[in-house]
Amino acid sequence: MHFGLGAFHRAHQAVYTERAAARSGEPWGIAAVAPRSAGTVRALRAQDCLYSLAERRPEGEVRRVVGSVVAALAMGPDAGAVDALLADPDVTVVTLTVTEKGYHRSPVTGGLDLAAAPVAADLAAPPDGPLTTVVGRLAAGLAARTRAGAPPLTVVSCDNMADNGAVLGRVVRDFVRASAWPDRETVLERLAPAVSFPATVVDRIVPATGEDDLAAARAALGVRDALPVSGEPYRQWVLEDSFAAPRPPWETDGALFVPDVAPYQLTKLRLLNGSHSLLAHLGLAAGHGTVADAMATGWGETAVRALCAEVAPTLPAGGPDPAGYAGDLVVRFRNPAMRHLLRQIGSDASLKITERWLPALRALRARGTATPVLELALAAWAYGTRPGGPALPDPAAGTLAACWDRTGRPADTVRALLRRVGAADLAEDTALTGAVADPLPALRAGRVEI
């Protein structure tokens, strides 16, 4: 069972599952649940849950049809079916790709934000009432499963967050703890041995689907595919080997099961995701549209390698070699067949940079290490939050734009922006805020200076 019927899942976990089933002969399939997009569900049902995946190789596109999704459900309208699946003994794995926003974490505690309107509404709903958050629906379903004495289950976060498994387990337990269920303490006791939340690292660049992709799918297939997806040739899945129940043999398709995913997780978050965000905000400031466009400049490769070198000392031992990883990133980002939009990568930046940049920045500055690339990255992000900027989707867009004061100093604006993203400690570092403010005039002129 999977929550989140977006392009990434269909280009990543669905492919691993299909190939694992084919290679093992085991009949695994996916019941996919869309938390909001009923239109996607209708479109997928209309084509028997089949869709095409185009692998964008430098030498040309290779397309195939994926068939591992066997049911498509809308979380609200199909709530009864969703709950039945969560309680079904034949469902032994639940995966999620709901983005960082879907976890409704408090920026202060890191746990469930009980004051968030959707969470508060779910907690106030009657026992048979509608639940609109994935966390609420999952918590209620797991509670019903434990009450029925169903077999153990593994719930796997596949979202780009540090310690994603622990994060998911915490917000689910927080929801149960905050509920009005009379047996909530019993439910919490039963969840511990019955449900595991392994950590994971997922990696594949999956651009947003556009009109050109729809036309290319039709030309290649000879039929209309309403939901084609595309991805780069590279893909990776690293999973903590702590499953509580049977699972697809994903390792037969290259997935890696390890005791601790932290070295892989931090390498991916700080090098790949960190470089992606850097290219997005620098590229948008310089007037570029895609990752490949940014890499074709005189500064793109330098920026990626410089960020990776700067951040490498913050990574634990046991993961990929940072210099080699940076080289692979340069090759991947340069792929001319990819059209990964900088706007897509730059969206929700107030959430992303707190994971991708700020922990490394804190660690390096605590050691007294210079951080010029991260300072430039923050400057590019700050520049993009200004009124009249690129208007990227971001839950904090309004409060960030309000930080700009034409009568104030740039360093004061930077200080206010850092406070808005929960980095009050960094906001008080006057050397840092001054260094972040310094590149703003060059960025305003469309220049990127590494």
Short mmCIF file of C-alpha atoms in Angstrom, two decimals:
data_model
loop_
_atom_site.label_atom_id
_atom_site.label_comp_id
_atom_site.label_asym_id
_atom_site.label_seq_id
_atom_site.Cartn_x
_atom_site.Cartn_y
_atom_site.Cartn_z
CA MET A 1 0.00 0.00 0.00
CA HIS A 2 1.34 3.45 -0.85
CA PHE A 3 0.29 6.98 0.17
CA GLY A 4 1.19 9.58 -2.44
CA LEU A 5 0.37 8.96 -6.08
CA GLY A 6 2.89 11.43 -7.47
CA ALA A 7 5.45 11.10 -10.22
CA PHE A 8 8.34 10.17 -7.94
CA HIS A 9 6.64 7.07 -6.55
CA ARG A 10 5.64 5.93 -10.03
CA ALA A 11 9.23 6.34 -11.26
CA HIS A 12 10.89 4.84 -8.20
CA GLN A 13 9.24 2.47 -5.70
CA ALA A 14 6.71 1.22 -8.25
CA VAL A 15 9.55 0.24 -10.60
CA TYR A 16 11.52 -1.53 -7.86
CA THR A 17 8.38 -3.41 -6.82
CA GLU A 18 7.49 -4.50 -10.34
CA ARG A 19 10.99 -5.78 -11.06
CA ALA A 20 11.26 -7.49 -7.66
CA ALA A 21 7.98 -9.31 -8.32
CA ALA A 22 9.07 -10.33 -11.81
CA ARG A 23 12.49 -11.60 -10.71
CA SER A 24 11.23 -13.45 -7.64
CA GLY A 25 7.94 -14.77 -9.00
CA GLU A 26 6.18 -13.39 -5.92
CA PRO A 27 2.84 -11.64 -6.70
CA TRP A 28 3.47 -8.22 -5.19
CA GLY A 29 1.33 -5.28 -6.25
CA ILE A 30 0.63 -1.76 -4.99
CA ALA A 31 -2.65 -0.19 -3.89
CA ALA A 32 -1.85 3.50 -4.31
CA VAL A 33 -3.69 6.18 -2.34
CA ALA A 34 -3.79 9.83 -3.44
CA PRO A 35 -4.24 12.07 -0.37
CA ARG A 36 -5.72 14.92 -2.43
CA SER A 37 -5.63 14.43 -6.19
CA ALA A 38 -8.83 12.63 -7.12
CA GLY A 39 -8.15 13.58 -10.74
CA THR A 40 -4.99 11.48 -10.78
CA VAL A 41 -6.95 8.55 -9.38
CA ARG A 42 -9.62 8.83 -12.06
CA ALA A 43 -7.02 9.10 -14.81
CA LEU A 44 -5.09 6.09 -13.55
CA ARG A 45 -8.23 3.96 -13.20
CA ALA A 46 -9.26 4.90 -16.74
CA GLN A 47 -6.11 3.24 -18.07
CA ASP A 48 -6.23 0.14 -15.85
CA CYS A 49 -3.60 1.62 -13.50
CA LEU A 50 -0.98 1.39 -16.27
CA TYR A 51 1.30 4.29 -17.19
CA SER A 52 4.56 4.78 -19.03
CA LEU A 53 8.00 5.69 -17.73
CA ALA A 54 10.57 7.34 -19.98
CA GLU A 55 14.20 6.96 -18.97
CA ARG A 56 15.99 10.05 -20.21
CA ARG A 57 19.40 8.87 -21.30
CA PRO A 58 21.90 11.24 -22.95
CA GLU A 59 21.86 9.09 -26.08
CA GLY A 60 18.05 9.03 -26.28
CA GLU A 61 14.83 8.20 -24.48
CA VAL A 62 13.78 4.65 -23.55
CA ARG A 63 10.13 4.15 -22.60
CA ARG A 64 8.33 1.27 -20.91
CA VAL A 65 4.95 0.59 -19.34
CA VAL A 66 4.79 -0.03 -15.58
CA GLY A 67 2.14 -2.35 -14.17
CA SER A 68 2.87 -2.77 -10.45
CA VAL A 69 0.07 -0.41 -9.36
CA VAL A 70 -3.03 -2.58 -9.17
CA ALA A 71 -5.47 -0.20 -7.44
CA ALA A 72 -5.86 3.58 -7.22
CA LEU A 73 -7.79 5.17 -4.37
CA ALA A 74 -8.61 8.72 -3.27
CA MET A 75 -8.03 8.99 0.48
CA GLY A 76 -11.21 10.97 1.21
CA PRO A 77 -13.85 9.48 -1.12
CA ASP A 78 -12.44 5.96 -0.72
CA ALA A 79 -11.84 6.18 3.04
CA GLY A 80 -13.58 2.88 3.73
CA ALA A 81 -11.42 1.00 1.25
CA VAL A 82 -8.28 2.70 2.57
CA ASP A 83 -9.09 1.68 6.15
CA ALA A 84 -9.89 -1.86 5.04
CA LEU A 85 -6.50 -2.15 3.35
CA LEU A 86 -4.68 -0.86 6.43
CA ALA A 87 -6.36 -3.61 8.45
CA ASP A 88 -5.89 -6.32 5.80
CA PRO A 89 -3.45 -9.09 6.89
CA ASP A 90 -2.31 -9.40 3.26
CA VAL A 91 -0.99 -5.82 3.39
CA THR A 92 2.41 -6.08 5.05
CA VAL A 93 4.15 -2.91 3.82
CA VAL A 94 2.92 0.70 3.63
CA THR A 95 5.14 3.25 1.90
CA LEU A 96 4.78 7.04 1.73
CA THR A 97 5.85 9.88 -0.55
CA VAL A 98 3.84 12.83 0.76
CA THR A 99 6.64 15.50 0.85
CA GLU A 100 7.89 17.20 3.99
CA LYS A 101 4.61 19.15 4.32
CA GLY A 102 2.60 15.94 4.68
CA TYR A 103 4.09 15.19 8.11
CA HIS A 104 2.84 18.43 9.73
CA ARG A 105 5.91 18.70 11.95
CA SER A 106 6.33 21.48 14.47
CA PRO A 107 9.40 23.58 13.67
CA VAL A 108 9.95 23.92 17.42
CA THR A 109 9.55 20.36 18.73
CA GLY A 110 10.05 18.29 15.59
CA GLY A 111 6.95 16.31 16.53
CA LEU A 112 3.40 16.61 15.24
CA ASP A 113 2.15 20.19 15.08
CA LEU A 114 -1.08 19.81 17.02
CA ALA A 115 -1.98 23.43 16.31
CA ALA A 116 -1.91 22.96 12.53
CA ALA A 117 -5.46 23.37 11.27
CA PRO A 118 -5.68 20.04 9.35
CA VAL A 119 -4.25 18.11 12.31
CA ALA A 120 -6.55 19.83 14.82
CA ALA A 121 -9.53 19.09 12.57
CA ASP A 122 -8.62 15.41 12.36
CA LEU A 123 -8.18 15.16 16.12
CA ALA A 124 -11.61 16.79 16.62
CA ALA A 125 -13.36 14.55 14.07
CA PRO A 126 -15.86 11.95 15.36
CA PRO A 127 -14.76 8.28 15.30
CA ASP A 128 -16.40 7.71 11.93
CA GLY A 129 -15.71 11.22 10.63
CA PRO A 130 -13.49 12.22 7.71
CA LEU A 131 -9.73 12.45 8.18
CA THR A 132 -7.84 14.70 5.81
CA THR A 133 -4.19 14.21 6.82
CA VAL A 134 -2.13 11.17 5.93
CA VAL A 135 -0.80 11.08 9.49
CA GLY A 136 -4.32 10.98 10.91
CA ARG A 137 -5.54 8.38 8.43
CA LEU A 138 -2.47 6.22 9.03
CA ALA A 139 -2.68 6.50 12.81
CA ALA A 140 -6.38 5.58 12.80
CA GLY A 141 -5.76 2.68 10.45
CA LEU A 142 -2.86 1.32 12.50
CA ALA A 143 -4.94 1.64 15.66
CA ALA A 144 -7.75 -0.36 14.07
CA ARG A 145 -5.23 -2.96 12.90
CA THR A 146 -3.78 -3.43 16.39
CA ARG A 147 -7.27 -3.65 17.89
CA ALA A 148 -8.15 -6.41 15.44
CA GLY A 149 -4.97 -8.32 16.26
CA ALA A 150 -3.78 -8.28 12.64
CA PRO A 151 -0.20 -9.33 11.83
CA PRO A 152 2.73 -6.90 12.09
CA LEU A 153 3.25 -4.22 9.47
CA THR A 154 6.14 -2.06 8.23
CA VAL A 155 5.55 1.62 7.41
CA VAL A 156 8.26 3.09 5.19
CA SER A 157 8.78 6.80 4.68
CA CYS A 158 10.35 7.54 1.28
CA ASP A 159 10.45 11.33 1.72
CA ASN A 160 13.58 13.46 1.76
CA MET A 161 14.03 14.07 5.48
CA ALA A 162 16.78 13.20 7.91
CA ASP A 163 15.72 10.21 10.05
CA ASN A 164 12.51 9.93 8.03
CA GLY A 165 11.51 6.66 9.66
CA ALA A 166 11.85 8.04 13.18
CA VAL A 167 10.03 11.22 12.13
CA LEU A 168 7.09 9.25 10.75
CA GLY A 169 6.91 7.01 13.80
CA ARG A 170 6.91 10.02 16.08
CA VAL A 171 4.14 11.99 14.34
CA VAL A 172 1.95 8.86 14.19
CA ARG A 173 2.44 8.21 17.90
CA ASP A 174 1.89 11.90 18.67
CA PHE A 175 -1.44 11.74 16.88
CA VAL A 176 -2.52 8.67 18.84
CA ARG A 177 -1.37 10.28 22.10
CA ALA A 178 -3.32 13.49 21.35
CA SER A 179 -6.48 11.67 20.26
CA ALA A 180 -9.62 11.27 22.33
CA TRP A 181 -9.59 7.49 21.90
CA PRO A 182 -10.27 5.86 25.28
CA ASP A 183 -7.78 3.07 24.50
CA ARG A 184 -5.00 5.32 23.16
CA GLU A 185 -2.44 4.14 25.75
CA THR A 186 -3.16 0.53 24.85
CA VAL A 187 -2.83 1.36 21.15
CA LEU A 188 0.56 2.96 21.79
CA GLU A 189 1.74 -0.11 23.69
CA ARG A 190 0.65 -2.44 20.88
CA LEU A 191 2.17 -0.31 18.11
CA ALA A 192 5.71 -0.72 19.42
CA PRO A 193 6.10 -4.46 18.67
CA ALA A 194 3.60 -4.58 15.80
CA VAL A 195 4.76 -1.73 13.54
CA SER A 196 8.26 -0.76 12.46
CA PHE A 197 9.30 2.51 10.80
CA PRO A 198 12.61 1.92 9.00
CA ALA A 199 14.63 4.83 7.69
CA THR A 200 15.30 5.06 3.95
CA VAL A 201 17.18 7.02 1.33
CA VAL A 202 15.60 7.40 -2.11
CA ASP A 203 17.22 8.96 -5.13
CA ARG A 204 16.13 9.53 -8.69
CA ILE A 205 15.64 12.83 -10.44
CA VAL A 206 12.04 12.89 -11.68
CA PRO A 207 11.10 16.12 -13.50
CA ALA A 208 7.56 17.44 -13.54
CA THR A 209 5.50 16.16 -16.47
CA GLY A 210 4.69 18.76 -19.12
CA GLU A 211 2.82 18.95 -22.41
CA ASP A 212 5.92 17.84 -24.29
CA ASP A 213 6.03 14.67 -22.20
CA LEU A 214 2.38 13.89 -22.96
CA ALA A 215 3.04 14.31 -26.69
CA ALA A 216 6.20 12.18 -26.54
CA ALA A 217 4.34 9.40 -24.72
CA ARG A 218 1.59 9.36 -27.31
CA ALA A 219 4.09 9.28 -30.17
CA ALA A 220 6.03 6.42 -28.60
CA LEU A 221 3.05 4.31 -27.48
CA GLY A 222 0.49 5.01 -30.19
CA VAL A 223 -2.12 5.59 -27.46
CA ARG A 224 -2.80 8.44 -25.05
CA ASP A 225 -1.15 8.15 -21.64
CA ALA A 226 -2.62 10.77 -19.30
CA LEU A 227 -0.01 10.10 -16.58
CA PRO A 228 3.43 9.51 -18.11
CA VAL A 229 6.48 10.04 -15.94
CA SER A 230 10.15 10.39 -16.75
CA GLY A 231 13.36 9.99 -14.82
CA GLU A 232 17.11 9.95 -15.13
CA PRO A 233 18.89 6.60 -15.65
CA TYR A 234 20.29 6.68 -12.10
CA ARG A 235 18.22 5.45 -9.18
CA GLN A 236 19.00 4.40 -5.63
CA TRP A 237 17.10 3.00 -2.66
CA VAL A 238 18.80 2.37 0.67
CA LEU A 239 16.65 0.91 3.45
CA GLU A 240 17.23 0.20 7.13
CA ASP A 241 16.96 -3.56 7.53
CA SER A 242 14.32 -3.52 10.28
CA PHE A 243 11.15 -4.82 8.64
CA ALA A 244 8.46 -6.32 10.88
CA ALA A 245 6.69 -8.29 8.14
CA PRO A 246 7.24 -9.81 4.68
CA ARG A 247 8.26 -7.36 1.94
CA PRO A 248 9.03 -7.41 -1.77
CA PRO A 249 12.61 -8.58 -2.45
CA TRP A 250 13.67 -5.13 -3.64
CA GLU A 251 17.32 -6.10 -3.35
CA THR A 252 16.91 -8.22 -6.49
CA ASP A 253 16.62 -4.90 -8.36
CA GLY A 254 19.51 -3.21 -6.62
CA ALA A 255 18.02 -1.82 -3.42
CA LEU A 256 20.48 -1.85 -0.54
CA PHE A 257 19.50 -3.04 2.96
CA VAL A 258 21.83 -1.80 5.70
CA PRO A 259 21.87 -1.63 9.51
CA ASP A 260 22.18 2.18 9.48
CA VAL A 261 21.19 4.47 6.61
CA ALA A 262 22.48 7.67 8.27
CA PRO A 263 25.73 7.95 6.24
CA TYR A 264 23.82 7.50 2.98
CA GLN A 265 21.01 9.75 4.13
CA LEU A 266 23.21 12.66 5.12
CA THR A 267 25.33 12.32 1.98
CA LYS A 268 22.23 12.48 -0.18
CA LEU A 269 20.56 15.31 1.75
CA ARG A 270 23.62 17.51 2.07
CA LEU A 271 25.37 16.81 -1.24
CA LEU A 272 22.70 15.95 -3.80
CA ASN A 273 19.69 17.77 -2.33
CA GLY A 274 21.90 20.58 -1.04
CA SER A 275 23.48 21.05 -4.48
CA HIS A 276 20.08 20.89 -6.14
CA SER A 277 18.77 23.70 -3.95
CA LEU A 278 21.96 25.69 -4.55
CA LEU A 279 21.63 25.39 -8.32
CA ALA A 280 17.91 26.21 -8.12
CA HIS A 281 18.27 29.48 -6.23
CA LEU A 282 21.45 30.62 -7.98
CA GLY A 283 20.03 29.62 -11.37
CA LEU A 284 16.75 31.44 -10.83
CA ALA A 285 18.62 34.56 -9.75
CA ALA A 286 20.66 34.38 -12.95
CA GLY A 287 17.61 33.81 -15.15
CA HIS A 288 17.96 30.10 -15.94
CA GLY A 289 15.16 27.53 -16.17
CA THR A 290 16.56 24.02 -15.67
CA VAL A 291 19.36 22.22 -13.85
CA ALA A 292 21.09 21.46 -17.15
CA ASP A 293 20.92 25.19 -18.04
CA ALA A 294 22.61 26.07 -14.75
CA MET A 295 25.26 23.40 -15.28
CA ALA A 296 26.01 24.79 -18.75
CA THR A 297 27.17 28.08 -17.22
CA GLY A 298 30.71 28.83 -16.17
CA TRP A 299 29.79 28.47 -12.50
CA GLY A 300 27.51 25.39 -12.34
CA GLU A 301 30.08 22.62 -11.93
CA THR A 302 32.23 24.80 -9.67
CA ALA A 303 29.26 25.46 -7.40
CA VAL A 304 28.39 21.76 -7.06
CA ARG A 305 31.95 20.64 -6.38
CA ALA A 306 32.60 23.54 -4.00
CA LEU A 307 29.47 22.86 -1.95
CA CYS A 308 30.27 19.14 -1.71
CA ALA A 309 33.84 19.89 -0.61
CA GLU A 310 32.66 22.43 1.97
CA VAL A 311 30.02 20.12 3.47
CA ALA A 312 32.01 16.85 3.29
CA PRO A 313 33.61 17.25 6.77
CA THR A 314 30.12 17.11 8.34
CA LEU A 315 29.36 13.64 6.94
CA PRO A 316 29.77 10.47 9.03
CA ALA A 317 32.05 7.64 7.98
CA GLY A 318 30.59 4.63 6.20
CA GLY A 319 28.86 6.39 3.31
CA PRO A 320 29.83 7.11 -0.29
CA ASP A 321 33.11 8.94 -0.99
CA PRO A 322 32.15 12.66 -1.13
CA ALA A 323 34.53 13.55 -3.98
CA GLY A 324 33.38 10.62 -6.10
CA TYR A 325 29.77 11.39 -5.25
CA ALA A 326 30.27 14.99 -6.36
CA GLY A 327 31.68 13.78 -9.67
CA ASP A 328 28.63 11.59 -10.21
CA LEU A 329 26.37 14.56 -9.44
CA VAL A 330 28.08 16.66 -12.10
CA VAL A 331 27.44 13.95 -14.69
CA ARG A 332 23.82 13.50 -13.61
CA PHE A 333 23.05 17.20 -13.48
CA ARG A 334 24.59 17.80 -16.91
CA ASN A 335 22.39 15.20 -18.62
CA PRO A 336 20.99 17.15 -21.60
CA ALA A 337 17.96 14.86 -21.81
CA MET A 338 16.76 16.02 -18.38
CA ARG A 339 14.60 19.11 -18.13
CA HIS A 340 14.40 19.39 -14.37
CA LEU A 341 12.86 22.78 -13.61
CA LEU A 342 14.63 24.99 -11.10
CA ARG A 343 11.23 26.27 -9.96
CA GLN A 344 10.22 22.72 -9.02
CA ILE A 345 13.39 22.22 -6.98
CA GLY A 346 13.17 25.68 -5.42
CA SER A 347 9.59 25.27 -4.18
CA ASP A 348 8.93 24.90 -0.43
CA ALA A 349 12.45 26.14 0.21
CA SER A 350 11.69 27.30 3.76
CA LEU A 351 11.24 23.62 4.63
CA LYS A 352 14.01 22.22 2.45
CA ILE A 353 16.92 24.41 3.46
CA THR A 354 16.42 23.63 7.15
CA GLU A 355 17.28 20.01 6.27
CA ARG A 356 19.71 20.49 3.40
CA TRP A 357 21.90 23.46 4.43
CA LEU A 358 21.41 24.64 7.99
CA PRO A 359 22.61 21.59 10.00
CA ALA A 360 25.86 21.48 8.02
CA LEU A 361 26.23 25.24 8.37
CA ARG A 362 25.86 25.01 12.15
CA ALA A 363 28.35 22.14 12.39
CA LEU A 364 30.98 23.91 10.32
CA ARG A 365 30.66 27.26 12.07
CA ALA A 366 30.86 25.55 15.46
CA ARG A 367 34.29 24.26 14.36
CA GLY A 368 35.36 27.67 13.15
CA THR A 369 35.38 26.50 9.53
CA ALA A 370 34.71 29.00 6.75
CA THR A 371 31.40 28.52 4.91
CA PRO A 372 31.48 30.74 1.79
CA VAL A 373 29.42 28.44 -0.45
CA LEU A 374 26.64 27.94 2.09
CA GLU A 375 26.61 31.70 2.64
CA LEU A 376 26.19 32.25 -1.09
CA ALA A 377 23.44 29.61 -1.14
CA LEU A 378 21.56 31.42 1.62
CA ALA A 379 22.00 34.71 -0.20
CA ALA A 380 20.46 33.26 -3.36
CA TRP A 381 17.55 31.82 -1.36
CA ALA A 382 17.07 35.11 0.49
CA TYR A 383 17.09 37.05 -2.77
CA GLY A 384 14.34 34.80 -4.14
CA THR A 385 12.02 35.53 -1.20
CA ARG A 386 11.80 39.27 -1.97
CA PRO A 387 8.51 40.86 -3.03
CA GLY A 388 8.39 40.68 -6.81
CA GLY A 389 10.72 37.66 -6.83
CA PRO A 390 10.11 34.37 -8.66
CA ALA A 391 6.99 33.65 -6.53
CA LEU A 392 7.91 30.07 -5.76
CA PRO A 393 5.32 27.95 -3.93
CA ASP A 394 6.21 27.99 -0.24
CA PRO A 395 4.01 27.72 2.86
CA ALA A 396 5.94 30.64 4.39
CA ALA A 397 6.05 32.83 1.26
CA GLY A 398 3.99 35.65 2.75
CA THR A 399 5.91 35.91 6.02
CA LEU A 400 9.24 35.68 4.19
CA ALA A 401 8.34 38.47 1.78
CA ALA A 402 7.33 40.62 4.76
CA CYS A 403 10.92 40.43 6.04
CA TRP A 404 12.06 42.77 3.29
CA ASP A 405 12.16 46.36 4.40
CA ARG A 406 13.42 48.94 1.93
CA THR A 407 14.60 51.16 4.77
CA GLY A 408 16.54 48.42 6.58
CA ARG A 409 20.00 47.00 6.04
CA PRO A 410 20.36 43.80 3.96
CA ALA A 411 21.88 42.02 6.96
CA ASP A 412 18.75 42.86 8.97
CA THR A 413 16.61 41.30 6.24
CA VAL A 414 18.76 38.17 6.31
CA ARG A 415 18.44 38.06 10.09
CA ALA A 416 14.64 38.27 9.89
CA LEU A 417 14.48 35.58 7.20
CA LEU A 418 16.56 33.17 9.26
CA ARG A 419 14.31 33.71 12.26
CA ARG A 420 11.25 32.91 10.09
CA VAL A 421 12.69 29.48 9.22
CA GLY A 422 13.46 28.61 12.84
CA ALA A 423 17.16 29.52 12.77
CA ALA A 424 17.27 32.18 15.49
CA ASP A 425 20.72 30.96 16.52
CA LEU A 426 22.12 31.66 13.05
CA ALA A 427 20.26 34.98 12.90
CA GLU A 428 22.27 36.15 15.91
CA ASP A 429 25.57 35.40 14.15
CA THR A 430 26.37 38.87 12.82
CA ALA A 431 29.39 37.66 10.84
CA LEU A 432 27.17 35.15 9.07
CA THR A 433 24.31 37.52 8.32
CA GLY A 434 26.75 40.06 6.97
CA ALA A 435 28.44 37.46 4.76
CA VAL A 436 25.03 36.30 3.44
CA ALA A 437 24.07 39.89 2.64
CA ASP A 438 27.31 40.63 0.75
CA PRO A 439 26.43 38.73 -2.51
CA LEU A 440 22.97 40.29 -2.80
CA PRO A 441 24.03 43.17 -5.11
CA ALA A 442 25.71 40.75 -7.53
CA LEU A 443 22.66 38.47 -7.53
CA ARG A 444 20.44 41.49 -8.13
CA ALA A 445 22.53 42.12 -11.25
CA GLY A 446 22.15 38.48 -12.34
CA ARG A 447 25.77 37.56 -11.53
CA VAL A 448 26.85 34.39 -9.74
CA GLU A 449 30.30 34.71 -8.19
CA ILE A 450 31.78 31.60 -6.60
#
